[in-house]
Amino acid sequence: MPRKLRELIQTLAGAGFYEISGGKGSHRKFVHQNYAGAVTLSGKIGDDAKTYQEKQVAQAVEQVKS
């Protein structure tokens, strides 16, 4: 069962990412001082996360922990 977007956002926040303005519509952008670029999540907060979104979040969190 896929995770919800709110869970991915909590994972990012727990790793030190924070939301910045600039997302259009249902898009949210998260940045971290030790991560080049931004992680963009699209969809409503209660939607199921897509597989690529889960992978992107996992890779981003792993990169900032290294």
mmCIF file of C-alpha atoms in Angstrom:
data_model
loop_
_atom_site.group_PDB
_atom_site.id
_atom_site.type_symbol
_atom_site.label_atom_id
_atom_site.label_comp_id
_atom_site.label_asym_id
_atom_site.label_seq_id
_atom_site.Cartn_x
_atom_site.Cartn_y
_atom_site.Cartn_z
ATOM 1 C CA MET A 1 0.000 0.000 0.000
ATOM 2 C CA PRO A 2 1.496 3.356 -0.967
ATOM 3 C CA ARG A 3 2.251 5.952 1.651
ATOM 4 C CA LYS A 4 0.297 9.198 1.789
ATOM 5 C CA LEU A 5 1.863 12.504 0.749
ATOM 6 C CA ARG A 6 1.535 13.761 4.329
ATOM 7 C CA GLU A 7 3.831 10.920 5.424
ATOM 8 C CA LEU A 8 6.448 11.877 2.819
ATOM 9 C CA ILE A 9 6.280 15.490 4.002
ATOM 10 C CA GLN A 10 6.788 14.352 7.608
ATOM 11 C CA THR A 11 9.802 12.294 6.516
ATOM 12 C CA LEU A 12 11.308 15.302 4.746
ATOM 13 C CA ALA A 13 10.639 17.585 7.718
ATOM 14 C CA GLY A 14 12.229 15.069 10.068
ATOM 15 C CA ALA A 15 15.381 15.128 7.927
ATOM 16 C CA GLY A 16 15.583 18.928 8.073
ATOM 17 C CA PHE A 17 13.877 19.871 4.797
ATOM 18 C CA TYR A 18 11.570 22.869 4.789
ATOM 19 C CA GLU A 19 8.938 24.090 2.350
ATOM 20 C CA ILE A 20 9.597 27.136 0.203
ATOM 21 C CA SER A 21 7.218 29.207 -1.863
ATOM 22 C CA GLY A 22 7.159 28.812 -5.602
ATOM 23 C CA GLY A 23 5.080 25.689 -6.076
ATOM 24 C CA LYS A 24 2.144 26.086 -8.425
ATOM 25 C CA GLY A 25 -1.229 24.610 -7.617
ATOM 26 C CA SER A 26 -0.841 21.402 -5.645
ATOM 27 C CA HIS A 27 2.971 21.353 -5.992
ATOM 28 C CA ARG A 28 5.152 21.790 -2.903
ATOM 29 C CA LYS A 29 8.905 22.401 -3.004
ATOM 30 C CA PHE A 30 11.212 21.325 -0.186
ATOM 31 C CA VAL A 31 14.861 22.320 0.209
ATOM 32 C CA HIS A 32 17.724 21.506 2.550
ATOM 33 C CA GLN A 33 21.015 23.342 2.957
ATOM 34 C CA ASN A 34 22.968 20.135 2.231
ATOM 35 C CA TYR A 35 20.858 19.047 -0.766
ATOM 36 C CA ALA A 36 21.417 20.511 -4.206
ATOM 37 C CA GLY A 37 18.102 21.435 -5.788
ATOM 38 C CA ALA A 38 14.647 20.837 -4.415
ATOM 39 C CA VAL A 39 12.262 17.957 -3.854
ATOM 40 C CA THR A 40 8.912 18.688 -5.476
ATOM 41 C CA LEU A 41 5.803 16.804 -4.411
ATOM 42 C CA SER A 42 2.535 17.168 -6.277
ATOM 43 C CA GLY A 43 -0.944 16.227 -5.171
ATOM 44 C CA LYS A 44 -3.263 16.828 -2.268
ATOM 45 C CA ILE A 45 -1.974 16.063 1.217
ATOM 46 C CA GLY A 46 -4.185 12.982 1.597
ATOM 47 C CA ASP A 47 -3.388 11.481 -1.822
ATOM 48 C CA ASP A 48 -1.418 8.293 -2.229
ATOM 49 C CA ALA A 49 2.201 8.979 -3.109
ATOM 50 C CA LYS A 50 3.446 7.835 -6.481
ATOM 51 C CA THR A 51 6.317 5.352 -6.589
ATOM 52 C CA TYR A 52 8.714 7.919 -8.052
ATOM 53 C CA GLN A 53 7.867 10.375 -5.261
ATOM 54 C CA GLU A 54 8.661 7.799 -2.585
ATOM 55 C CA LYS A 55 11.996 7.014 -4.278
ATOM 56 C CA GLN A 56 12.867 10.696 -4.651
ATOM 57 C CA VAL A 57 12.180 11.387 -0.975
ATOM 58 C CA ALA A 58 14.177 8.335 0.139
ATOM 59 C CA GLN A 59 17.156 9.363 -2.019
ATOM 60 C CA ALA A 60 17.040 12.964 -0.798
ATOM 61 C CA VAL A 61 16.909 11.959 2.863
ATOM 62 C CA GLU A 62 19.746 9.456 2.381
ATOM 63 C CA GLN A 63 21.880 12.097 0.673
ATOM 64 C CA VAL A 64 21.572 14.648 3.482
ATOM 65 C CA LYS A 65 22.284 12.009 6.142
ATOM 66 C CA SER A 66 25.536 10.979 4.449
#
